[in-house]
mmCIF file of C-alpha atoms in Angstrom:
data_model
loop_
_atom_site.group_PDB
_atom_site.id
_atom_site.type_symbol
_atom_site.label_atom_id
_atom_site.label_comp_id
_atom_site.label_asym_id
_atom_site.label_seq_id
_atom_site.Cartn_x
_atom_site.Cartn_y
_atom_site.Cartn_z
ATOM 1 C CA MET A 1 -15.690 5.669 -8.793
ATOM 2 C CA ASP A 2 -17.670 6.442 -12.110
ATOM 3 C CA GLU A 3 -18.349 9.882 -10.463
ATOM 4 C CA ALA A 4 -14.297 10.139 -10.043
ATOM 5 C CA GLY A 5 -13.524 8.894 -13.338
ATOM 6 C CA VAL A 6 -12.221 5.682 -12.184
ATOM 7 C CA ASP A 7 -12.034 2.474 -13.733
ATOM 8 C CA GLY A 8 -10.641 -0.238 -11.865
ATOM 9 C CA ALA A 9 -9.360 -0.539 -7.866
ATOM 10 C CA LEU A 10 -7.462 -2.991 -5.809
ATOM 11 C CA ILE A 11 -9.632 -3.829 -2.798
ATOM 12 C CA VAL A 12 -7.775 -4.405 0.534
ATOM 13 C CA GLN A 13 -9.336 -6.778 2.907
ATOM 14 C CA PRO A 14 -10.801 -4.729 5.845
ATOM 15 C CA ILE A 15 -9.302 -5.690 8.922
ATOM 16 C CA ASN A 16 -12.616 -5.401 10.551
ATOM 17 C CA HIS A 17 -13.030 -8.778 9.043
ATOM 18 C CA MET A 18 -9.702 -10.078 9.702
ATOM 19 C CA PHE A 19 -9.147 -13.377 7.977
ATOM 20 C CA ASP A 20 -12.549 -14.141 6.618
ATOM 21 C CA HIS A 21 -12.196 -13.013 3.235
ATOM 22 C CA SER A 22 -15.606 -14.165 1.879
ATOM 23 C CA LEU A 23 -17.202 -10.868 1.192
ATOM 24 C CA VAL A 24 -14.292 -9.495 -0.844
ATOM 25 C CA THR A 25 -13.787 -12.530 -2.479
ATOM 26 C CA SER A 26 -17.735 -12.592 -3.212
ATOM 27 C CA VAL A 27 -17.112 -8.937 -4.838
ATOM 28 C CA LEU A 28 -14.360 -9.906 -7.198
ATOM 29 C CA LYS A 29 -15.862 -13.048 -8.303
ATOM 30 C CA LYS A 30 -19.307 -10.440 -9.083
ATOM 31 C CA TYR A 31 -17.141 -7.602 -10.850
ATOM 32 C CA PRO A 32 -13.904 -9.591 -12.090
ATOM 33 C CA SER A 33 -13.036 -6.465 -14.855
ATOM 34 C CA LYS A 34 -13.565 -4.033 -11.903
ATOM 35 C CA PHE A 35 -11.790 -5.057 -9.196
ATOM 36 C CA ILE A 36 -8.549 -6.731 -7.968
ATOM 37 C CA GLY A 37 -7.756 -7.954 -4.364
ATOM 38 C CA CYS A 38 -5.399 -7.950 -1.566
ATOM 39 C CA CYS A 39 -5.735 -10.298 0.861
ATOM 40 C CA LEU A 40 -4.641 -10.060 4.618
ATOM 41 C CA ALA A 41 -1.548 -12.164 5.694
ATOM 42 C CA ASN A 42 -2.357 -14.255 9.081
ATOM 43 C CA PRO A 43 0.843 -14.453 11.056
ATOM 44 C CA ALA A 44 -0.420 -17.013 13.221
ATOM 45 C CA ASP A 45 2.494 -18.979 15.089
ATOM 46 C CA ASP A 46 1.295 -22.245 13.770
ATOM 47 C CA GLY A 47 2.211 -21.224 10.344
ATOM 48 C CA SER A 48 -1.419 -22.084 8.865
ATOM 49 C CA GLY A 49 -1.298 -18.146 7.408
ATOM 50 C CA ILE A 50 1.075 -19.687 4.852
ATOM 51 C CA LYS A 51 -1.404 -22.210 3.059
ATOM 52 C CA GLN A 52 -4.019 -19.354 3.586
ATOM 53 C CA LEU A 53 -2.165 -17.122 1.658
ATOM 54 C CA GLU A 54 -1.369 -19.703 -1.176
ATOM 55 C CA HIS A 55 -5.007 -20.721 -1.358
ATOM 56 C CA LEU A 56 -6.219 -16.954 -1.522
ATOM 57 C CA ILE A 57 -3.569 -16.283 -4.383
ATOM 58 C CA VAL A 58 -3.957 -19.278 -6.384
ATOM 59 C CA GLN A 59 -7.628 -20.508 -5.702
ATOM 60 C CA GLU A 60 -9.503 -17.090 -5.053
ATOM 61 C CA LYS A 61 -7.339 -15.246 -7.574
ATOM 62 C CA TYR A 62 -5.943 -12.464 -5.142
ATOM 63 C CA ARG A 63 -3.090 -10.362 -6.395
ATOM 64 C CA ALA A 64 -1.582 -8.809 -3.225
ATOM 65 C CA VAL A 65 -1.139 -9.463 0.442
ATOM 66 C CA ARG A 66 -1.310 -6.488 3.419
ATOM 67 C CA PHE A 67 1.084 -7.167 6.023
ATOM 68 C CA ASN A 68 0.075 -5.194 9.175
ATOM 69 C CA PRO A 69 2.617 -5.499 11.540
ATOM 70 C CA ASN A 70 -0.362 -5.020 14.539
ATOM 71 C CA LEU A 71 -1.483 -8.411 13.908
ATOM 72 C CA TRP A 72 1.856 -10.388 15.052
ATOM 73 C CA PRO A 73 1.876 -12.102 18.202
ATOM 74 C CA PRO A 74 2.982 -9.861 21.364
ATOM 75 C CA GLY A 75 6.847 -9.503 21.154
ATOM 76 C CA GLN A 76 7.261 -10.843 17.367
ATOM 77 C CA LYS A 77 8.535 -9.286 14.359
ATOM 78 C CA MET A 78 7.501 -9.285 10.547
ATOM 79 C CA THR A 79 10.896 -10.760 10.578
ATOM 80 C CA ASN A 80 9.919 -14.004 12.517
ATOM 81 C CA GLU A 81 10.036 -17.325 11.091
ATOM 82 C CA VAL A 82 6.514 -16.944 9.793
ATOM 83 C CA GLY A 83 6.758 -13.572 8.626
ATOM 84 C CA ARG A 84 9.508 -14.747 6.479
ATOM 85 C CA SER A 85 8.131 -17.683 4.990
ATOM 86 C CA LEU A 86 4.699 -15.321 4.091
ATOM 87 C CA PHE A 87 7.133 -12.531 2.303
ATOM 88 C CA ALA A 88 9.261 -15.188 0.317
ATOM 89 C CA LYS A 89 6.404 -17.016 -0.587
ATOM 90 C CA ALA A 90 4.059 -13.870 -1.688
ATOM 91 C CA GLY A 91 7.327 -13.154 -4.034
ATOM 92 C CA GLU A 92 7.154 -16.986 -5.101
ATOM 93 C CA LEU A 93 3.681 -16.219 -6.186
ATOM 94 C CA GLY A 94 4.185 -12.677 -7.879
ATOM 95 C CA ALA A 95 2.022 -11.080 -5.157
ATOM 96 C CA PRO A 96 3.194 -7.636 -4.073
ATOM 97 C CA VAL A 97 3.132 -6.902 -0.010
ATOM 98 C CA GLY A 98 1.356 -3.875 0.971
ATOM 99 C CA ILE A 99 2.992 -3.057 4.307
ATOM 100 C CA MET A 100 0.866 -1.060 6.787
ATOM 101 C CA THR A 101 3.165 1.173 9.234
ATOM 102 C CA MET A 102 -0.197 2.946 10.861
ATOM 103 C CA LYS A 103 2.310 3.637 13.735
ATOM 104 C CA GLY A 104 5.108 5.091 12.072
ATOM 105 C CA ILE A 105 7.700 3.684 9.725
ATOM 106 C CA GLY A 106 10.603 4.398 12.263
ATOM 107 C CA LEU A 107 8.983 1.292 14.509
ATOM 108 C CA TYR A 108 9.657 -0.692 11.469
ATOM 109 C CA ILE A 109 12.121 0.130 9.046
ATOM 110 C CA GLN A 110 14.589 -2.531 10.123
ATOM 111 C CA GLU A 111 12.284 -5.217 9.686
ATOM 112 C CA ILE A 112 11.303 -3.802 6.212
ATOM 113 C CA GLU A 113 14.965 -3.298 5.003
ATOM 114 C CA GLU A 114 15.645 -6.950 6.170
ATOM 115 C CA LEU A 115 12.895 -8.474 4.410
ATOM 116 C CA CYS A 116 13.841 -6.301 1.527
ATOM 117 C CA ARG A 117 17.387 -7.261 1.392
ATOM 118 C CA ASP A 118 16.768 -11.128 2.016
ATOM 119 C CA TYR A 119 14.100 -11.826 -0.530
ATOM 120 C CA PRO A 120 14.855 -9.301 -3.332
ATOM 121 C CA GLU A 121 11.958 -10.707 -5.556
ATOM 122 C CA THR A 122 9.399 -9.924 -3.640
ATOM 123 C CA THR A 123 7.392 -6.458 -4.659
ATOM 124 C CA VAL A 124 6.715 -3.866 -1.573
ATOM 125 C CA ILE A 125 4.143 -1.239 -1.626
ATOM 126 C CA LEU A 126 4.164 1.017 1.339
ATOM 127 C CA ASP A 127 0.624 2.049 2.305
ATOM 128 C CA HIS A 128 -0.288 5.603 2.559
ATOM 129 C CA MET A 129 3.036 7.216 2.034
ATOM 130 C CA ALA A 130 4.228 5.149 4.945
ATOM 131 C CA PHE A 131 2.221 7.405 7.404
ATOM 132 C CA CYS A 132 4.661 10.059 7.358
ATOM 133 C CA LYS A 133 3.563 13.572 7.922
ATOM 134 C CA PRO A 134 5.181 16.590 6.730
ATOM 135 C CA PRO A 135 8.156 16.859 9.207
ATOM 136 C CA THR A 136 8.417 19.407 12.027
ATOM 137 C CA ASN A 137 11.278 18.038 14.064
ATOM 138 C CA ASN A 138 14.681 16.081 13.601
ATOM 139 C CA GLU A 139 13.087 12.892 14.815
ATOM 140 C CA GLU A 140 10.092 13.158 11.952
ATOM 141 C CA GLU A 141 12.635 13.923 9.222
ATOM 142 C CA LYS A 142 15.027 11.101 10.356
ATOM 143 C CA ALA A 143 11.520 8.724 9.769
ATOM 144 C CA PHE A 144 10.440 10.177 6.623
ATOM 145 C CA SER A 145 14.628 9.965 5.457
ATOM 146 C CA SER A 146 14.495 6.604 6.322
ATOM 147 C CA PHE A 147 11.278 5.865 4.012
ATOM 148 C CA LEU A 148 12.810 7.737 1.318
ATOM 149 C CA SER A 149 15.860 5.495 1.495
ATOM 150 C CA LEU A 150 14.083 2.374 0.980
ATOM 151 C CA SER A 151 13.837 3.443 -2.645
ATOM 152 C CA ARG A 152 17.452 1.999 -3.242
ATOM 153 C CA PHE A 153 15.248 -1.104 -3.431
ATOM 154 C CA PRO A 154 14.051 -1.377 -6.876
ATOM 155 C CA LYS A 155 10.526 -3.268 -6.003
ATOM 156 C CA VAL A 156 9.807 -1.009 -3.314
ATOM 157 C CA TYR A 157 6.628 1.031 -4.504
ATOM 158 C CA VAL A 158 4.626 3.835 -2.591
ATOM 159 C CA LYS A 159 1.093 4.168 -2.368
ATOM 160 C CA CYS A 160 0.143 7.850 -2.216
ATOM 161 C CA SER A 161 -3.128 7.579 -0.449
ATOM 162 C CA ALA A 162 -5.507 8.806 2.616
ATOM 163 C CA LEU A 163 -3.595 12.343 2.493
ATOM 164 C CA PHE A 164 -6.154 12.995 5.082
ATOM 165 C CA ARG A 165 -4.482 10.873 7.618
ATOM 166 C CA ILE A 166 -0.809 12.540 6.861
ATOM 167 C CA SER A 167 -1.502 15.975 6.540
ATOM 168 C CA ARG A 168 -1.669 18.662 8.986
ATOM 169 C CA GLU A 169 -4.001 20.996 7.240
ATOM 170 C CA ALA A 170 -7.382 20.695 6.289
ATOM 171 C CA TYR A 171 -8.798 19.621 2.606
ATOM 172 C CA PRO A 172 -7.048 19.915 0.006
ATOM 173 C CA TYR A 173 -4.227 18.816 2.361
ATOM 174 C CA GLU A 174 -1.870 21.201 0.387
ATOM 175 C CA ASP A 175 1.164 20.380 2.893
ATOM 176 C CA THR A 176 1.456 17.103 1.134
ATOM 177 C CA SER A 177 2.620 18.500 -1.903
ATOM 178 C CA GLN A 178 6.224 18.808 -0.730
ATOM 179 C CA LEU A 179 6.080 15.252 0.586
ATOM 180 C CA LEU A 180 5.125 14.233 -3.119
ATOM 181 C CA SER A 181 7.881 16.227 -4.500
ATOM 182 C CA ARG A 182 10.348 14.370 -2.491
ATOM 183 C CA VAL A 183 8.944 10.881 -3.139
ATOM 184 C CA ILE A 184 8.639 11.524 -7.011
ATOM 185 C CA SER A 185 12.206 12.731 -6.586
ATOM 186 C CA ASN A 186 13.658 9.284 -4.621
ATOM 187 C CA TYR A 187 11.057 6.681 -6.226
ATOM 188 C CA GLY A 188 9.978 8.354 -9.799
ATOM 189 C CA ALA A 189 6.579 8.631 -10.463
ATOM 190 C CA ASN A 190 6.402 5.087 -12.092
ATOM 191 C CA ARG A 191 6.680 3.666 -8.759
ATOM 192 C CA ILE A 192 3.920 5.770 -7.009
ATOM 193 C CA MET A 193 0.624 5.045 -7.120
ATOM 194 C CA TRP A 194 -2.809 6.948 -5.848
ATOM 195 C CA GLY A 195 -5.194 5.058 -3.509
ATOM 196 C CA SER A 196 -8.406 6.621 -2.118
ATOM 197 C CA ASP A 197 -8.331 4.774 1.611
ATOM 198 C CA PHE A 198 -12.120 3.850 0.926
ATOM 199 C CA PRO A 199 -14.310 3.930 2.962
ATOM 200 C CA PHE A 200 -12.278 6.036 5.565
ATOM 201 C CA VAL A 201 -12.147 8.725 3.343
ATOM 202 C CA ILE A 202 -15.896 8.954 2.774
ATOM 203 C CA PRO A 203 -16.321 11.732 5.741
ATOM 204 C CA GLU A 204 -13.035 13.275 5.132
ATOM 205 C CA CYS A 205 -12.967 14.547 1.829
ATOM 206 C CA GLY A 206 -15.404 12.227 -0.289
ATOM 207 C CA TYR A 207 -14.178 9.534 -2.711
ATOM 208 C CA LYS A 208 -13.713 12.376 -5.462
ATOM 209 C CA GLY A 209 -12.482 14.670 -3.541
ATOM 210 C CA ALA A 210 -9.368 12.275 -2.682
ATOM 211 C CA LYS A 211 -8.341 11.864 -6.047
ATOM 212 C CA GLU A 212 -8.760 15.600 -6.450
ATOM 213 C CA ALA A 213 -6.483 16.191 -3.659
ATOM 214 C CA VAL A 214 -3.500 14.409 -5.215
ATOM 215 C CA SER A 215 -3.935 16.080 -8.244
ATOM 216 C CA HIS A 216 -3.872 19.538 -6.522
ATOM 217 C CA ALA A 217 -1.083 18.613 -4.596
ATOM 218 C CA ALA A 218 0.970 17.649 -7.999
ATOM 219 C CA SER A 219 -0.125 20.861 -9.228
ATOM 220 C CA LYS A 220 1.993 22.966 -6.412
ATOM 221 C CA ILE A 221 4.752 21.360 -7.376
ATOM 222 C CA SER A 222 4.824 21.309 -11.150
ATOM 223 C CA VAL A 223 4.172 17.373 -11.433
ATOM 224 C CA SER A 224 4.517 16.902 -15.432
ATOM 225 C CA PRO A 225 1.140 15.259 -17.052
ATOM 226 C CA SER A 226 3.090 12.147 -17.991
ATOM 227 C CA ASP A 227 4.183 11.583 -14.016
ATOM 228 C CA LEU A 228 0.407 12.498 -13.171
ATOM 229 C CA GLU A 229 -0.362 9.933 -15.585
ATOM 230 C CA TRP A 230 1.648 7.269 -13.616
ATOM 231 C CA ILE A 231 0.709 8.199 -10.182
ATOM 232 C CA LEU A 232 -3.024 8.034 -11.400
ATOM 233 C CA GLY A 233 -3.232 4.945 -12.971
ATOM 234 C CA ARG A 234 -0.154 3.480 -15.121
ATOM 235 C CA THR A 235 1.717 2.311 -12.007
ATOM 236 C CA VAL A 236 -0.702 0.621 -10.766
ATOM 237 C CA SER A 237 -1.756 -1.055 -14.289
ATOM 238 C CA GLN A 238 1.924 -1.981 -14.929
ATOM 239 C CA LEU A 239 1.976 -3.659 -11.457
ATOM 240 C CA PHE A 240 -1.255 -5.661 -11.907
ATOM 241 C CA GLN A 241 -0.635 -6.441 -15.646
ATOM 242 C CA GLY A 242 -3.715 -8.382 -16.665
ATOM 243 C CA ALA A 243 -5.910 -6.862 -14.127
ATOM 244 C CA TRP A 244 -9.132 -4.624 -15.249
ATOM 245 C CA VAL A 245 -9.286 -6.210 -18.422
ATOM 246 C CA ALA A 246 -12.954 -7.368 -19.644
ATOM 247 C CA PRO A 247 -13.014 -10.829 -19.950
#
């Protein structure tokens, strides 16, 4: 982070640790002015994840929660009773919901639209540009367009992160510039935030390289200095007001 000129970060609970948040919690307590946390939603059938979510946000001071649809019980959707309760509780507590559509936005677009429509007070962050690669066929274009259409919900944000996952090219992932251009046109730079995808980005291009790749993509489409400033920090600072301030 120091090498890349990054002052603070949002740490997302690694799925490797599932719902044991002890490691991330200890880091948040050790470095309160450098890190804030995003916990992992537990969509267990018994609804126990709702109390867990409330505890992590209220008691442990997590500021966001990730929905990973792959963690829902087989055959269940994020719009089931537990998912709705988790999504509503996050909104009630002022915690944005990051949605990880690793298998593609197309599988989950109806669920996301339904949650956004029914709980407009809950903020959403679409992780990793919703895993949309530069479209090469009608199906991919349809998926990308559905992702762009979510911009009609004013509290939906986009994380411009993990470019190595969505590019079809080697570093610096220049083909993502056209994705970024269309996302800025639809969402506005003040609803886009850069993310590193640490630690997975380390063997790909490194942490500093990940930040430079976004700046490179922006330079190819003449993004204004003001818009780039929003993407590289102002958006996330505004969304998580009061974070990254020395106690």
